[in-house]
PDB file of N, CA and C in Angstrom:
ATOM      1  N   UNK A   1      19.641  44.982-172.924  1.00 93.00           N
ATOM      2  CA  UNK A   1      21.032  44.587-172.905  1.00 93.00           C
ATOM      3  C   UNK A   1      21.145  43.168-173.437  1.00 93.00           C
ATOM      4  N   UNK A   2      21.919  43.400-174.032  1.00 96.00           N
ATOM      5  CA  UNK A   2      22.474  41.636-174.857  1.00 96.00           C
ATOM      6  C   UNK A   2      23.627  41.068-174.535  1.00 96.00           C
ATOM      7  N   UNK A   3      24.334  39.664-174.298  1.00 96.00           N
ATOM      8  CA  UNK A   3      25.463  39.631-174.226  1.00 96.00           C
ATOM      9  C   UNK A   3      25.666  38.087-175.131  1.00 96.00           C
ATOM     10  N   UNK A   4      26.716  37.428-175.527  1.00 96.00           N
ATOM     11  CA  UNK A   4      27.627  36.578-176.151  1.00 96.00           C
ATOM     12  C   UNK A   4      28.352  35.576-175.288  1.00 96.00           C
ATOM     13  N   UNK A   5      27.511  34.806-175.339  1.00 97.00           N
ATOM     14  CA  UNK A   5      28.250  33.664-173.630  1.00 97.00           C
ATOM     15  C   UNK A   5      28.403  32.302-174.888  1.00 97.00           C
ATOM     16  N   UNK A   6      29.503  31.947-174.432  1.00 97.00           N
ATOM     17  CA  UNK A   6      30.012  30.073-174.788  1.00 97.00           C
ATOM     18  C   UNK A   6      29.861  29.282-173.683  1.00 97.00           C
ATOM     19  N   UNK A   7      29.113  28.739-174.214  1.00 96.00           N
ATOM     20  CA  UNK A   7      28.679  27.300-173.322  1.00 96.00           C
ATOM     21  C   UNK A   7      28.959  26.260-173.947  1.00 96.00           C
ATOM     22  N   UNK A   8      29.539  24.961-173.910  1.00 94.00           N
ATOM     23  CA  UNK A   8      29.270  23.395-174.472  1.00 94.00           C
ATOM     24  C   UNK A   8      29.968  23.810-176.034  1.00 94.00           C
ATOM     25  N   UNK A   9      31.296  24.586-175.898  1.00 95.00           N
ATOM     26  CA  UNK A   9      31.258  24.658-177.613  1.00 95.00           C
ATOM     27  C   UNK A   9      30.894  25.976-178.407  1.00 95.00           C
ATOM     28  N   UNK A  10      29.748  26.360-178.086  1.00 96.00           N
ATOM     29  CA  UNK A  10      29.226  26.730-178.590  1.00 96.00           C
ATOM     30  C   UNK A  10      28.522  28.421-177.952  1.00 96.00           C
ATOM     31  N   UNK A  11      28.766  29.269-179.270  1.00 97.00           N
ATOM     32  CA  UNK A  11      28.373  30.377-178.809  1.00 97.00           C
ATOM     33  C   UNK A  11      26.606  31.025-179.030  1.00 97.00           C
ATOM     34  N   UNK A  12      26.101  31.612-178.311  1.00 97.00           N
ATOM     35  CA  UNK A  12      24.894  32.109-178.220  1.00 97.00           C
ATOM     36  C   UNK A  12      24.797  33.643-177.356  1.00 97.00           C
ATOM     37  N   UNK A  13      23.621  34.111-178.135  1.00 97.00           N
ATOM     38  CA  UNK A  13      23.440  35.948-178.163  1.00 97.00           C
ATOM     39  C   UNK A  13      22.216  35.535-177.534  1.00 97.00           C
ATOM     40  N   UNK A  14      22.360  36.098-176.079  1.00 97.00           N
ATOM     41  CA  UNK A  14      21.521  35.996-175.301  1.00 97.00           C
ATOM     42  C   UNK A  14      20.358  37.734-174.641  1.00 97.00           C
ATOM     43  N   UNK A  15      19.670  37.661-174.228  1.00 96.00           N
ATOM     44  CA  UNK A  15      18.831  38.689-173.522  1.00 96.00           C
ATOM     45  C   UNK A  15      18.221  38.253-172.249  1.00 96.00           C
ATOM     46  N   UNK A  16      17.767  39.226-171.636  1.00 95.00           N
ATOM     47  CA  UNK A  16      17.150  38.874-170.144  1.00 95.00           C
ATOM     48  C   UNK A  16      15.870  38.255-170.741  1.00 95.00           C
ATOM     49  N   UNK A  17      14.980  37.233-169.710  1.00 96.00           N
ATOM     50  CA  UNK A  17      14.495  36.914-170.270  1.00 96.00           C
ATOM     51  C   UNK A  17      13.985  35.961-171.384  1.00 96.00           C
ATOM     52  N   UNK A  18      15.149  35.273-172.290  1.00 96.00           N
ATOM     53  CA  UNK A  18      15.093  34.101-173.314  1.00 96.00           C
ATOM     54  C   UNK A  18      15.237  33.057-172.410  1.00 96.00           C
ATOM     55  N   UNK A  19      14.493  32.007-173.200  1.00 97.00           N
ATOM     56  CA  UNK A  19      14.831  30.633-173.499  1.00 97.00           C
ATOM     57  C   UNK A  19      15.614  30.221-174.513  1.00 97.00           C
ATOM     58  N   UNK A  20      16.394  29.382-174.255  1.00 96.00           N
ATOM     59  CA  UNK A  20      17.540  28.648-174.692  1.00 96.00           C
ATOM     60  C   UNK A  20      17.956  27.402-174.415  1.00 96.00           C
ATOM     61  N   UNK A  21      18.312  26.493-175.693  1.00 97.00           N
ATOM     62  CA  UNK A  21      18.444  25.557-175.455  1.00 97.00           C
ATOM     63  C   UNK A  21      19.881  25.052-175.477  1.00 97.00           C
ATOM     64  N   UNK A  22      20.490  24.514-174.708  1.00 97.00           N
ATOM     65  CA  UNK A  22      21.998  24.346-174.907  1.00 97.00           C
ATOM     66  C   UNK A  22      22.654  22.977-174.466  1.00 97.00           C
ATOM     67  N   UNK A  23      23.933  22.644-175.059  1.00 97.00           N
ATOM     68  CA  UNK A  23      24.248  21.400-174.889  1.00 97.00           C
ATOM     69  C   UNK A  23      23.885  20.837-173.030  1.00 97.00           C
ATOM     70  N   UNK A  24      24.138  19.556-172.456  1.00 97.00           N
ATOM     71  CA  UNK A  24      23.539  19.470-171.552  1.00 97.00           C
ATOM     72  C   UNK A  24      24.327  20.108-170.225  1.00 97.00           C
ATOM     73  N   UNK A  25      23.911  20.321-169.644  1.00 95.00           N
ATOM     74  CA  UNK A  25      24.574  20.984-168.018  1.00 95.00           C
ATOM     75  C   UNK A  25      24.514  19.988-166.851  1.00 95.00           C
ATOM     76  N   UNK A  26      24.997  19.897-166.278  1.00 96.00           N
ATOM     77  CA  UNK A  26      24.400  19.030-165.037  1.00 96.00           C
ATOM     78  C   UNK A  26      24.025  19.731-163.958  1.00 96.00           C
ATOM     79  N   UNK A  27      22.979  19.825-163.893  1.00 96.00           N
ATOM     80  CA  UNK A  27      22.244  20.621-163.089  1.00 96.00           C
ATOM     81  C   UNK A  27      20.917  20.405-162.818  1.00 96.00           C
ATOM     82  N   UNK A  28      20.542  20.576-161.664  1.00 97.00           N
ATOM     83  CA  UNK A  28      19.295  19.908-161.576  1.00 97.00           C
ATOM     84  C   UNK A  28      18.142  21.063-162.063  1.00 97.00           C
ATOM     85  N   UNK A  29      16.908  20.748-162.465  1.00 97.00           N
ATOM     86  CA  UNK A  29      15.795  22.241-163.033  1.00 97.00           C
ATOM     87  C   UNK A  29      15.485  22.354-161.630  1.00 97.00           C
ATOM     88  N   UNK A  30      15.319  23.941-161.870  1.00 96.00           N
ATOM     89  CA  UNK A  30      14.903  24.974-160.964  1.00 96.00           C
ATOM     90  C   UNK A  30      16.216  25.561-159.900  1.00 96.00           C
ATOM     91  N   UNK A  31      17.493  24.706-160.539  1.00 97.00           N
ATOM     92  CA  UNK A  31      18.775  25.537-160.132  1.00 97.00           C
ATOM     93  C   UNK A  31      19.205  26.600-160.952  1.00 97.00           C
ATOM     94  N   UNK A  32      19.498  27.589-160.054  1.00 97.00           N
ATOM     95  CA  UNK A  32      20.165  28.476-161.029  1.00 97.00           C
ATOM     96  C   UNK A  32      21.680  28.325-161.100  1.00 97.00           C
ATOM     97  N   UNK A  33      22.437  28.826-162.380  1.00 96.00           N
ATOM     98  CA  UNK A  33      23.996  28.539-162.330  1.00 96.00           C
ATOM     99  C   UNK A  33      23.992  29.873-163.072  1.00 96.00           C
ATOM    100  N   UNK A  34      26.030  29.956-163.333  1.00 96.00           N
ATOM    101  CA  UNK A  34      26.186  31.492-163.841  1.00 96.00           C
ATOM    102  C   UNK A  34      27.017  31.225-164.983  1.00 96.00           C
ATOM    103  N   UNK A  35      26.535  31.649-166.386  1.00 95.00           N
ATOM    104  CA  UNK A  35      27.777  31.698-167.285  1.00 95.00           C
ATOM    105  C   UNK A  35      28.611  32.489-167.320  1.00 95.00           C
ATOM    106  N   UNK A  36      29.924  32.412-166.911  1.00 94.00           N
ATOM    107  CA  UNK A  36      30.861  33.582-166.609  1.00 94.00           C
ATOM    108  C   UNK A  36      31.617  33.960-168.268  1.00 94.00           C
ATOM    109  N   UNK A  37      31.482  32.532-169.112  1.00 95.00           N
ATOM    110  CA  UNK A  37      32.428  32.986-170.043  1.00 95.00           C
ATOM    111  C   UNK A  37      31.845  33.691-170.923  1.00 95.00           C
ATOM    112  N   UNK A  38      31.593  34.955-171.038  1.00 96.00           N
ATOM    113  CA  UNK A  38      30.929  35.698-171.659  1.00 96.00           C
ATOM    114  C   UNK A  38      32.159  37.083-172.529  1.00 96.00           C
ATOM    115  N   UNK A  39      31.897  36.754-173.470  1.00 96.00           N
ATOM    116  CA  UNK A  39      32.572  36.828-175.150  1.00 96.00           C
ATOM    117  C   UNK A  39      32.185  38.565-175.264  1.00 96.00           C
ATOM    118  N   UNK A  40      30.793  39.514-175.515  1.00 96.00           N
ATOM    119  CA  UNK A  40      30.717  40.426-175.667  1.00 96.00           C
ATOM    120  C   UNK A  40      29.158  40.719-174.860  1.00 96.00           C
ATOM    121  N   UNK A  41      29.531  42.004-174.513  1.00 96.00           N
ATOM    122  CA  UNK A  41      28.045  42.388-173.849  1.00 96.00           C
ATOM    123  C   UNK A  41      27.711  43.810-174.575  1.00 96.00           C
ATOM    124  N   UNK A  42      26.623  44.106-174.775  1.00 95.00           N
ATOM    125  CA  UNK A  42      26.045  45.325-175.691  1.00 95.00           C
ATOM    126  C   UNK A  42      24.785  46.077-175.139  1.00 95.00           C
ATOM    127  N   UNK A  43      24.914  47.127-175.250  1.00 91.00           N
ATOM    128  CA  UNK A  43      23.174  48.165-174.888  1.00 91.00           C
ATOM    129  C   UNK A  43      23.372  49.277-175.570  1.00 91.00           C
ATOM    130  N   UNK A  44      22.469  49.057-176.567  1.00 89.00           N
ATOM    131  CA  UNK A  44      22.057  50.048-177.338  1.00 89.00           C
ATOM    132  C   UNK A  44      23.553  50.518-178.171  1.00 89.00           C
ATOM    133  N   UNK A  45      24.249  51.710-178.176  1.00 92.00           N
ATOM    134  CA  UNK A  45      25.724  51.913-178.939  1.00 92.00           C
ATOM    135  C   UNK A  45      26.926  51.272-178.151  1.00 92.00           C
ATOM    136  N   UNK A  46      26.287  51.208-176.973  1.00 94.00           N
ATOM    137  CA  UNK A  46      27.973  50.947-176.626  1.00 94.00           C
ATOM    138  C   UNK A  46      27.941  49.621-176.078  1.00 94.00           C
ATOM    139  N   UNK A  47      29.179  48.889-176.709  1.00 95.00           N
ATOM    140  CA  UNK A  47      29.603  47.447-177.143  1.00 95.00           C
ATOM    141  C   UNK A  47      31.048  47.199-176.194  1.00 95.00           C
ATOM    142  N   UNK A  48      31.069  46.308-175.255  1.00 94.00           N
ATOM    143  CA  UNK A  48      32.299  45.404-175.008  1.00 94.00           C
ATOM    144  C   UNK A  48      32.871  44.397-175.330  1.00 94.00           C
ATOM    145  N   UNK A  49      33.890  44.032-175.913  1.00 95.00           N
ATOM    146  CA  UNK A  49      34.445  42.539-176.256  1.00 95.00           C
ATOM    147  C   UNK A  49      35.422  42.645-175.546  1.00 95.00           C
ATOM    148  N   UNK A  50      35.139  41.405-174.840  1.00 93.00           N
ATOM    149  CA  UNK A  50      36.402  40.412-174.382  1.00 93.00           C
ATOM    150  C   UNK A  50      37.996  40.156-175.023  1.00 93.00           C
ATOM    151  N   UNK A  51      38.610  40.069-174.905  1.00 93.00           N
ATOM    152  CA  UNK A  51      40.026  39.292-175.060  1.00 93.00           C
ATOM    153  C   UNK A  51      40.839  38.020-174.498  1.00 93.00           C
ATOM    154  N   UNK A  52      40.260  37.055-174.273  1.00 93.00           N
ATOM    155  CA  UNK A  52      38.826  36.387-175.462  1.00 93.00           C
ATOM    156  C   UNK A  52      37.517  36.785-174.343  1.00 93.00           C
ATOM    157  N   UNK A  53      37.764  36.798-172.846  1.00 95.00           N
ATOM    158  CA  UNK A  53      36.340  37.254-171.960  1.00 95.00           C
ATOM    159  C   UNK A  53      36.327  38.300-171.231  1.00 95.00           C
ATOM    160  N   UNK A  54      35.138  38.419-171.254  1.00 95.00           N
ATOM    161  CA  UNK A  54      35.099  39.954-170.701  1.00 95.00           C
ATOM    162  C   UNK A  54      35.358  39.682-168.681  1.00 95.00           C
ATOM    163  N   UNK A  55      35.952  40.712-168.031  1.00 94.00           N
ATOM    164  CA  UNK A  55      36.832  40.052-166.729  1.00 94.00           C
ATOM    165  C   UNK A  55      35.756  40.704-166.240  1.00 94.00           C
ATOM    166  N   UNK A  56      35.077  40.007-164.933  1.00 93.00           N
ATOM    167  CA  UNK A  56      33.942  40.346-164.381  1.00 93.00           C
ATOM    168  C   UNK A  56      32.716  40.115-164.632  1.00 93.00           C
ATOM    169  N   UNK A  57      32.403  39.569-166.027  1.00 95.00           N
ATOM    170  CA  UNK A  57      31.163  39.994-166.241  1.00 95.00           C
ATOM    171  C   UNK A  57      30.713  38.407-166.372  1.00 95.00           C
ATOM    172  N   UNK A  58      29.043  38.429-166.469  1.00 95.00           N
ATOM    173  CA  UNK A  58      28.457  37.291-165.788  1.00 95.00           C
ATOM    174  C   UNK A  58      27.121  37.292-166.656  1.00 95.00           C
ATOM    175  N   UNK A  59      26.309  35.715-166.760  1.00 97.00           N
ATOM    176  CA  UNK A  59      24.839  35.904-166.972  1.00 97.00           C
ATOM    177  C   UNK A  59      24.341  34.805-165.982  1.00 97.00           C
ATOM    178  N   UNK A  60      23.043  34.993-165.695  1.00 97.00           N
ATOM    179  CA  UNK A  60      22.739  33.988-164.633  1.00 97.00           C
ATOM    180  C   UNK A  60      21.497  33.719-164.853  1.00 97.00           C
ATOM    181  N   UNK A  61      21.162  32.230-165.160  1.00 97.00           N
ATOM    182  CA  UNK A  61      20.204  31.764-165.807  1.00 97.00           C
ATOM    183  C   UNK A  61      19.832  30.791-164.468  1.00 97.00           C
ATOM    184  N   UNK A  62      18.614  30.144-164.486  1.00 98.00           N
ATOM    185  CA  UNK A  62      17.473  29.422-164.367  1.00 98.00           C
ATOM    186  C   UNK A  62      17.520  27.884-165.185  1.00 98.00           C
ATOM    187  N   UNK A  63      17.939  26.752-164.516  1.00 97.00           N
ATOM    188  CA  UNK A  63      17.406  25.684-165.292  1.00 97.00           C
ATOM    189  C   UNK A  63      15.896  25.279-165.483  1.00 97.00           C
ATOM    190  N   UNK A  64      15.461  25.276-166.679  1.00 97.00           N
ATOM    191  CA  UNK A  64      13.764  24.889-166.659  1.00 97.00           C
ATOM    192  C   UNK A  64      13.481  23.837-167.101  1.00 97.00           C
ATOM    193  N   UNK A  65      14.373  23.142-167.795  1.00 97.00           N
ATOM    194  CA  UNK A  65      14.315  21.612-168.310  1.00 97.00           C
ATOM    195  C   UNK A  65      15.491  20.592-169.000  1.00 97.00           C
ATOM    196  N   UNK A  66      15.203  19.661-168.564  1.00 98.00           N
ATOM    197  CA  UNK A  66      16.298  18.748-169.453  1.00 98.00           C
ATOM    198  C   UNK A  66      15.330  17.534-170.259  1.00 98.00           C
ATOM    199  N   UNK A  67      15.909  17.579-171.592  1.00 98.00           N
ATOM    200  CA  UNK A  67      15.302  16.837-173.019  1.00 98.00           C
ATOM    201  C   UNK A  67      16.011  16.067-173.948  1.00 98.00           C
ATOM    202  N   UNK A  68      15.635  15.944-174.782  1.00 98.00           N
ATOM    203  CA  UNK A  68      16.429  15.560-176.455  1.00 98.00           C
ATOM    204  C   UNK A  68      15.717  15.816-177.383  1.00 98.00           C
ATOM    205  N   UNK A  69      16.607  16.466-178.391  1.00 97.00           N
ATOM    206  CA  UNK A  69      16.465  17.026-179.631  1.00 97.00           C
ATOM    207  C   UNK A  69      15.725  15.927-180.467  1.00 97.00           C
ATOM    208  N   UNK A  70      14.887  16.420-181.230  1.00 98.00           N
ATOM    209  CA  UNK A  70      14.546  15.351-182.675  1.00 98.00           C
ATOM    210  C   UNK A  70      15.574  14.352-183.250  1.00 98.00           C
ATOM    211  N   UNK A  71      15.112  13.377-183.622  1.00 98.00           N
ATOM    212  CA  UNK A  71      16.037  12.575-184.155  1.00 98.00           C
ATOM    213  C   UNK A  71      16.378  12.612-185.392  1.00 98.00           C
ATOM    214  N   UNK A  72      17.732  12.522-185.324  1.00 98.00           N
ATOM    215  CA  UNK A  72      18.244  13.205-186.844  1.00 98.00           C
ATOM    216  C   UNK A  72      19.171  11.887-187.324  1.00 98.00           C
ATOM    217  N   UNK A  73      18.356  11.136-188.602  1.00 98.00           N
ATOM    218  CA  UNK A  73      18.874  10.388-189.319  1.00 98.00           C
ATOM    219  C   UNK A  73      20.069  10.091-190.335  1.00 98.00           C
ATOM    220  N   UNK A  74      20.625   9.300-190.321  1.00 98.00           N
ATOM    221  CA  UNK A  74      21.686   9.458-190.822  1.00 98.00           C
ATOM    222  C   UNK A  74      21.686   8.027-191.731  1.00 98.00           C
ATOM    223  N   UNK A  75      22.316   7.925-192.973  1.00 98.00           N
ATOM    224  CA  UNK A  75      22.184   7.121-193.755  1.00 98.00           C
ATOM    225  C   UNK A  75      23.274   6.932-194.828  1.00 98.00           C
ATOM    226  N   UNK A  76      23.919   6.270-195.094  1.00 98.00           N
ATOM    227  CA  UNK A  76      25.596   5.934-195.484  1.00 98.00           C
ATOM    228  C   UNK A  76      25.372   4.523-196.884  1.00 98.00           C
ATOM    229  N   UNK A  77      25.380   4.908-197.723  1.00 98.00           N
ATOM    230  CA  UNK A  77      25.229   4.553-199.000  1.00 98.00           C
ATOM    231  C   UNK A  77      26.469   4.231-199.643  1.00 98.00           C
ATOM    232  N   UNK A  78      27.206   3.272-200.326  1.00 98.00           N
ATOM    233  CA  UNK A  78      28.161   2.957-201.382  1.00 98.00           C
ATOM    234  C   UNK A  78      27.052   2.175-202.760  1.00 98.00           C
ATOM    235  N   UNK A  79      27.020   3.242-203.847  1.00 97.00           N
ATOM    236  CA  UNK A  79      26.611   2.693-204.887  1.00 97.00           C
ATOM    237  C   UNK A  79      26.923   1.524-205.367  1.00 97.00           C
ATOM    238  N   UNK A  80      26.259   0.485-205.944  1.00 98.00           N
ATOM    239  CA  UNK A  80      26.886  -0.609-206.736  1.00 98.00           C
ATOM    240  C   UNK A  80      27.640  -1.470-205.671  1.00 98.00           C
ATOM    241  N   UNK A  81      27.762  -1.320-204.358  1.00 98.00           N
ATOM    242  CA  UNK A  81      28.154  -2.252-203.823  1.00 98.00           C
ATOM    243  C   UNK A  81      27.560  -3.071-202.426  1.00 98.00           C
ATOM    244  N   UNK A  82      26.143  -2.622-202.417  1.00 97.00           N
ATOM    245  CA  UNK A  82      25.463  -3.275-201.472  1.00 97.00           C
ATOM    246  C   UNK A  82      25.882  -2.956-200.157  1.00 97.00           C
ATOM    247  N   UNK A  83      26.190  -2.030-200.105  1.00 98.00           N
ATOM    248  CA  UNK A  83      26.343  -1.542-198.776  1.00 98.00           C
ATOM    249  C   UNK A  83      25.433  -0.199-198.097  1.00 98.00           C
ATOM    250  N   UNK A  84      24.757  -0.423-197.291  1.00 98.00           N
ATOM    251  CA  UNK A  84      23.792   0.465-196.776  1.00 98.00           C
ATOM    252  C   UNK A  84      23.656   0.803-195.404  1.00 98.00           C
ATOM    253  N   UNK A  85      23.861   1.704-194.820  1.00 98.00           N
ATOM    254  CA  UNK A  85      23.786   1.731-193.185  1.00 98.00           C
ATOM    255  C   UNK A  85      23.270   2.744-192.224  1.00 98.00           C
ATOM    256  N   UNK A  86      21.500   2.567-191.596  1.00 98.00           N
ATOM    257  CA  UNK A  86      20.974   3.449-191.283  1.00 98.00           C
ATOM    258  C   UNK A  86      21.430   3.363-189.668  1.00 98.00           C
ATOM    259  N   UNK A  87      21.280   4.988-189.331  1.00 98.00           N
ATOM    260  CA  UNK A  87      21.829   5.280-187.948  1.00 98.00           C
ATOM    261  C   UNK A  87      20.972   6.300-187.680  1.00 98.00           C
ATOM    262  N   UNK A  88      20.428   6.598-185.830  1.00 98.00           N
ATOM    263  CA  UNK A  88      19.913   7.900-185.728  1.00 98.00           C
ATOM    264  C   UNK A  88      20.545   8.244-184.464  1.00 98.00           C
ATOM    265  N   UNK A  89      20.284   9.700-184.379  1.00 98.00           N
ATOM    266  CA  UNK A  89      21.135  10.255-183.100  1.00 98.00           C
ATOM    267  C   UNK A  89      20.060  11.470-182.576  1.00 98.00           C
ATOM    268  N   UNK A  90      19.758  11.406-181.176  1.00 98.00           N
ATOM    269  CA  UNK A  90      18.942  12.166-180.211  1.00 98.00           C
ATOM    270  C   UNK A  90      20.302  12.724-179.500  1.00 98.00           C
ATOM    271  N   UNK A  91      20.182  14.145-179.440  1.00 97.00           N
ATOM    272  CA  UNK A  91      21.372  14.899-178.801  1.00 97.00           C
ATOM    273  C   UNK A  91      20.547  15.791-177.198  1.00 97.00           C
ATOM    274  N   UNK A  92      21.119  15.131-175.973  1.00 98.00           N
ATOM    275  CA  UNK A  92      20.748  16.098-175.121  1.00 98.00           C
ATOM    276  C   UNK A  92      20.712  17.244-175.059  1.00 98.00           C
ATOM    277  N   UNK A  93      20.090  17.753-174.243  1.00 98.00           N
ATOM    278  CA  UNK A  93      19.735  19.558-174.384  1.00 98.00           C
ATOM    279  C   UNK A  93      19.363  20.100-172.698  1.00 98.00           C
ATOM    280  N   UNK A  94      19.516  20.973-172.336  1.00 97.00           N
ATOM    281  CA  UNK A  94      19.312  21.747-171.246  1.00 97.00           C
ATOM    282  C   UNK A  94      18.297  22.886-171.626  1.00 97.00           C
ATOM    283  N   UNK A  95      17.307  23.284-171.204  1.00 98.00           N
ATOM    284  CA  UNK A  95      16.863  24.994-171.678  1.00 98.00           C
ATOM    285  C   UNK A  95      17.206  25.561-170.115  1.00 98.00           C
ATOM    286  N   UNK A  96      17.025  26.345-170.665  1.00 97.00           N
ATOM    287  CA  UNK A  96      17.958  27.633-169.828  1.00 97.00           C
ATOM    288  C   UNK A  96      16.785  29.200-169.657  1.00 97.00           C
ATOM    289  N   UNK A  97      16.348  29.543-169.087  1.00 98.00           N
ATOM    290  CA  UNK A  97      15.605  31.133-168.798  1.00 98.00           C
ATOM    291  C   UNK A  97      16.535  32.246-168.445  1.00 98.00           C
ATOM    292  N   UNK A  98      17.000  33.135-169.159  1.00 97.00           N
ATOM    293  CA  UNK A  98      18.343  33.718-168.855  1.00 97.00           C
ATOM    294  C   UNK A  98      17.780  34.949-167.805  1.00 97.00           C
ATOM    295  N   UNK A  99      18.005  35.165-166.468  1.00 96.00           N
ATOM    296  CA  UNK A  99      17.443  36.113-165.753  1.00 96.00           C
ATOM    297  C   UNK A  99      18.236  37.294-165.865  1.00 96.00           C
ATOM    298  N   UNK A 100      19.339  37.651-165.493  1.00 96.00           N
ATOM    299  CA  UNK A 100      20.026  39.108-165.783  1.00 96.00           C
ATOM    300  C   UNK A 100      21.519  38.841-166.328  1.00 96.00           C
ATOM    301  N   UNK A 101      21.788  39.743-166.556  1.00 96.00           N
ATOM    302  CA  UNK A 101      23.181  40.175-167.191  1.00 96.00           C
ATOM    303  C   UNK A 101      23.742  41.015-166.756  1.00 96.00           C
ATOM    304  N   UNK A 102      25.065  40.482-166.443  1.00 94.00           N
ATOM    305  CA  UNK A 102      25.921  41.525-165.290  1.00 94.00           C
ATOM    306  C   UNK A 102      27.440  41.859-166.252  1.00 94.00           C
ATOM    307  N   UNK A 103      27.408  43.134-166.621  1.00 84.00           N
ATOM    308  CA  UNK A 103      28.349  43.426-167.490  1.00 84.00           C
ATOM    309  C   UNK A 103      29.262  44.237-166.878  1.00 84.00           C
TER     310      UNK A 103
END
């Protein structure tokens, strides 16, 4: 079974079982929390979508760590006019162990 949960923005196609990394949560590791807003759930042919969420349905994950992403450089150039400006940005992250899916 698969389902379609938004977290932080952002959507992700989840399974029992994955790791995932997602914007940050506040939550301490080794809590579990529940993503309720869950978009579409699927097994095998038969498919549910939400309008925009599906009413009832749930995934419930496992915190296993909190981190930051690689640093991703950024660099801002005007030709011919001496202007140059380096910047970098480390973006927090949560991973997540997704334990079941309740559709």
């Amino acid at each position: 079974m698969y389902a379609v949960v938004k977290t932080g923005g952002k959507q992700y196609r989840v399974t029992a079982g994955q790791k995932l990394k997602v914007e940050q949560i506040p939550a301490d590791v080794g809590a579990e929390i529940t993503l309720d807003q869950v978009l579409m759930a699927g097994e095998g042919e038969t498919v549910k979508i939400g309008a925009p969420f599906i009413a009832g349905a749930s995934v419930k994950a496992t915190v296993v760590s909190h981190g930051r992403h690689d640093k991703v450089k950024i660099f801002k150039m005007r030709r011919r006019k001496h202007y140059q400006k380096r910047q970098g940005h480390r973006q927090n992250y949560t991973e997540l162990r997704i334990e079941a899916i309740a559709a």
